[in-house]
Amino acid sequence: MFSIIQAAGWPIWPLLLCSVVALTLVIERLTSLRSARIAPPTLLDEVLSVTNQHLPSAEIVNKLAENSVLGQLLASGLRAVIADPRIPDARLRQTFELAGRSAIHKLERYLNTLGTIATAAPLLGLLGTVVGMIEIFGSQSPSGANPAQLAHGISIALYNTAFGLIIAIPSLMCYRYFRGLVEGYVLELEQASERFMNHLTRFTQAAPAQPVVRSGP
């Protein structure tokens, strides 16, 4: 492996760095985007059952927020209703929307970096190809070609092109996979928040109407 890196020349080092970063991001996203950490299948039904008769305590709400991303979303609605039992439906919906934006930001973390690596790796490989071509042309002289320099230039061109594609193709596939996974989770979170908001409206109380004060006779 070290001999291949030596033959590929200095343009291989940015590609190796990209490969390490891409592998780290893929492992991190595989760990973070598990269903148990985002939206456990039975969590919503359990919360609906617990809050069927009354709102839970603050301690239970905090434990719910630590459960998963869906738990954080549901806990934000519970906290809003507990803090203001007369909260209007529009404000409650806004609370869920803000919590949903925060959840989406967490789900999409590092995906742009992975997509950038998938796009940049072939370009870095092309850079290595150009450097190799320069080496090849530099090997030409009036007295004839330098075989060692010619072979080195060909090695730089081919190795960097191959490494760029080897890094870009898996990175692009993982990026597309994670993007589709996130879109599925977002839809699931939207449906859960809508269902839970309709459930929470049972505990909200309409604010009393203000008496009309008339002036004059």
PDB file of N, CA, C and O in Angstrom, residues 6 15 22-23 69 82 93 98 105-106 109 118 122 152 163 210 213:
ATOM      1  N   GLN A   6       3.417   6.007  -2.764  1.00  0.00           N
ATOM      2  CA  GLN A   6       4.616   6.638  -3.295  1.00  0.00           C
ATOM      3  C   GLN A   6       4.529   6.815  -4.803  1.00  0.00           C
ATOM      4  O   GLN A   6       4.903   7.861  -5.348  1.00  0.00           O
ATOM      5  N   LEU A  15      -6.744  12.992  -1.405  1.00  0.00           N
ATOM      6  CA  LEU A  15      -7.713  11.919  -1.601  1.00  0.00           C
ATOM      7  C   LEU A  15      -7.751  10.981  -0.396  1.00  0.00           C
ATOM      8  O   LEU A  15      -8.834  10.536   0.016  1.00  0.00           O
ATOM      9  N   ALA A  22     -14.706  10.678   4.830  1.00  0.00           N
ATOM     10  CA  ALA A  22     -15.937  10.051   4.330  1.00  0.00           C
ATOM     11  C   ALA A  22     -16.271   8.799   5.123  1.00  0.00           C
ATOM     12  O   ALA A  22     -17.439   8.576   5.486  1.00  0.00           O
ATOM     13  N   LEU A  23     -15.268   7.962   5.409  1.00  0.00           N
ATOM     14  CA  LEU A  23     -15.518   6.747   6.181  1.00  0.00           C
ATOM     15  C   LEU A  23     -16.007   7.081   7.583  1.00  0.00           C
ATOM     16  O   LEU A  23     -16.944   6.442   8.105  1.00  0.00           O
ATOM     17  N   VAL A  69     -35.123  11.580  18.871  1.00  0.00           N
ATOM     18  CA  VAL A  69     -35.496  12.830  18.203  1.00  0.00           C
ATOM     19  C   VAL A  69     -37.009  13.015  18.240  1.00  0.00           C
ATOM     20  O   VAL A  69     -37.508  14.120  18.479  1.00  0.00           O
ATOM     21  N   ILE A  82     -48.082  22.447  29.082  1.00  0.00           N
ATOM     22  CA  ILE A  82     -47.939  22.528  30.543  1.00  0.00           C
ATOM     23  C   ILE A  82     -47.656  23.960  30.965  1.00  0.00           C
ATOM     24  O   ILE A  82     -48.192  24.442  31.974  1.00  0.00           O
ATOM     25  N   ARG A  93     -48.953  24.838  17.164  1.00  0.00           N
ATOM     26  CA  ARG A  93     -48.436  24.353  15.884  1.00  0.00           C
ATOM     27  C   ARG A  93     -47.064  24.962  15.591  1.00  0.00           C
ATOM     28  O   ARG A  93     -46.166  24.286  15.076  1.00  0.00           O
ATOM     29  N   LEU A  98     -41.094  24.649  15.009  1.00  0.00           N
ATOM     30  CA  LEU A  98     -39.738  25.021  15.415  1.00  0.00           C
ATOM     31  C   LEU A  98     -38.947  23.804  15.891  1.00  0.00           C
ATOM     32  O   LEU A  98     -37.763  23.636  15.568  1.00  0.00           O
ATOM     33  N   HIS A 105     -32.518  19.532  11.244  1.00  0.00           N
ATOM     34  CA  HIS A 105     -31.108  19.951  11.232  1.00  0.00           C
ATOM     35  C   HIS A 105     -30.209  18.860  11.799  1.00  0.00           C
ATOM     36  O   HIS A 105     -29.110  18.603  11.269  1.00  0.00           O
ATOM     37  N   LYS A 106     -30.651  18.182  12.854  1.00  0.00           N
ATOM     38  CA  LYS A 106     -29.861  17.099  13.432  1.00  0.00           C
ATOM     39  C   LYS A 106     -29.782  15.916  12.476  1.00  0.00           C
ATOM     40  O   LYS A 106     -28.739  15.260  12.364  1.00  0.00           O
ATOM     41  N   ARG A 109     -27.256  16.492   9.609  1.00  0.00           N
ATOM     42  CA  ARG A 109     -25.893  16.848  10.005  1.00  0.00           C
ATOM     43  C   ARG A 109     -24.872  16.003   9.237  1.00  0.00           C
ATOM     44  O   ARG A 109     -25.032  14.792   9.105  1.00  0.00           O
ATOM     45  N   ALA A 118     -18.128  13.469  -2.198  1.00  0.00           N
ATOM     46  CA  ALA A 118     -18.503  12.687  -3.381  1.00  0.00           C
ATOM     47  C   ALA A 118     -18.323  13.495  -4.662  1.00  0.00           C
ATOM     48  O   ALA A 118     -18.020  12.939  -5.719  1.00  0.00           O
ATOM     49  N   PRO A 122     -13.668  13.071  -7.493  1.00  0.00           N
ATOM     50  CA  PRO A 122     -13.260  12.921  -8.903  1.00  0.00           C
ATOM     51  C   PRO A 122     -12.436  14.100  -9.413  1.00  0.00           C
ATOM     52  O   PRO A 122     -11.546  13.924 -10.246  1.00  0.00           O
ATOM     53  N   HIS A 152       6.729   7.191 -13.896  1.00  0.00           N
ATOM     54  CA  HIS A 152       6.221   7.876 -12.709  1.00  0.00           C
ATOM     55  C   HIS A 152       5.015   8.741 -13.057  1.00  0.00           C
ATOM     56  O   HIS A 152       4.026   8.785 -12.317  1.00  0.00           O
ATOM     57  N   PHE A 163      -8.178   6.300  -7.529  1.00  0.00           N
ATOM     58  CA  PHE A 163      -8.509   6.615  -6.137  1.00  0.00           C
ATOM     59  C   PHE A 163      -9.673   7.596  -6.063  1.00  0.00           C
ATOM     60  O   PHE A 163     -10.538   7.472  -5.189  1.00  0.00           O
ATOM     61  N   GLN A 210     -63.271  38.489  26.639  1.00  0.00           N
ATOM     62  CA  GLN A 210     -63.184  39.735  27.367  1.00  0.00           C
ATOM     63  C   GLN A 210     -64.504  40.495  27.271  1.00  0.00           C
ATOM     64  O   GLN A 210     -65.118  40.563  26.204  1.00  0.00           O
ATOM     65  N   VAL A 213     -66.670  46.715  26.883  1.00  0.00           N
ATOM     66  CA  VAL A 213     -66.908  47.926  27.676  1.00  0.00           C
ATOM     67  C   VAL A 213     -67.384  49.016  26.762  1.00  0.00           C
ATOM     68  O   VAL A 213     -66.701  49.388  25.803  1.00  0.00           O
TER      69      VAL A 213
END
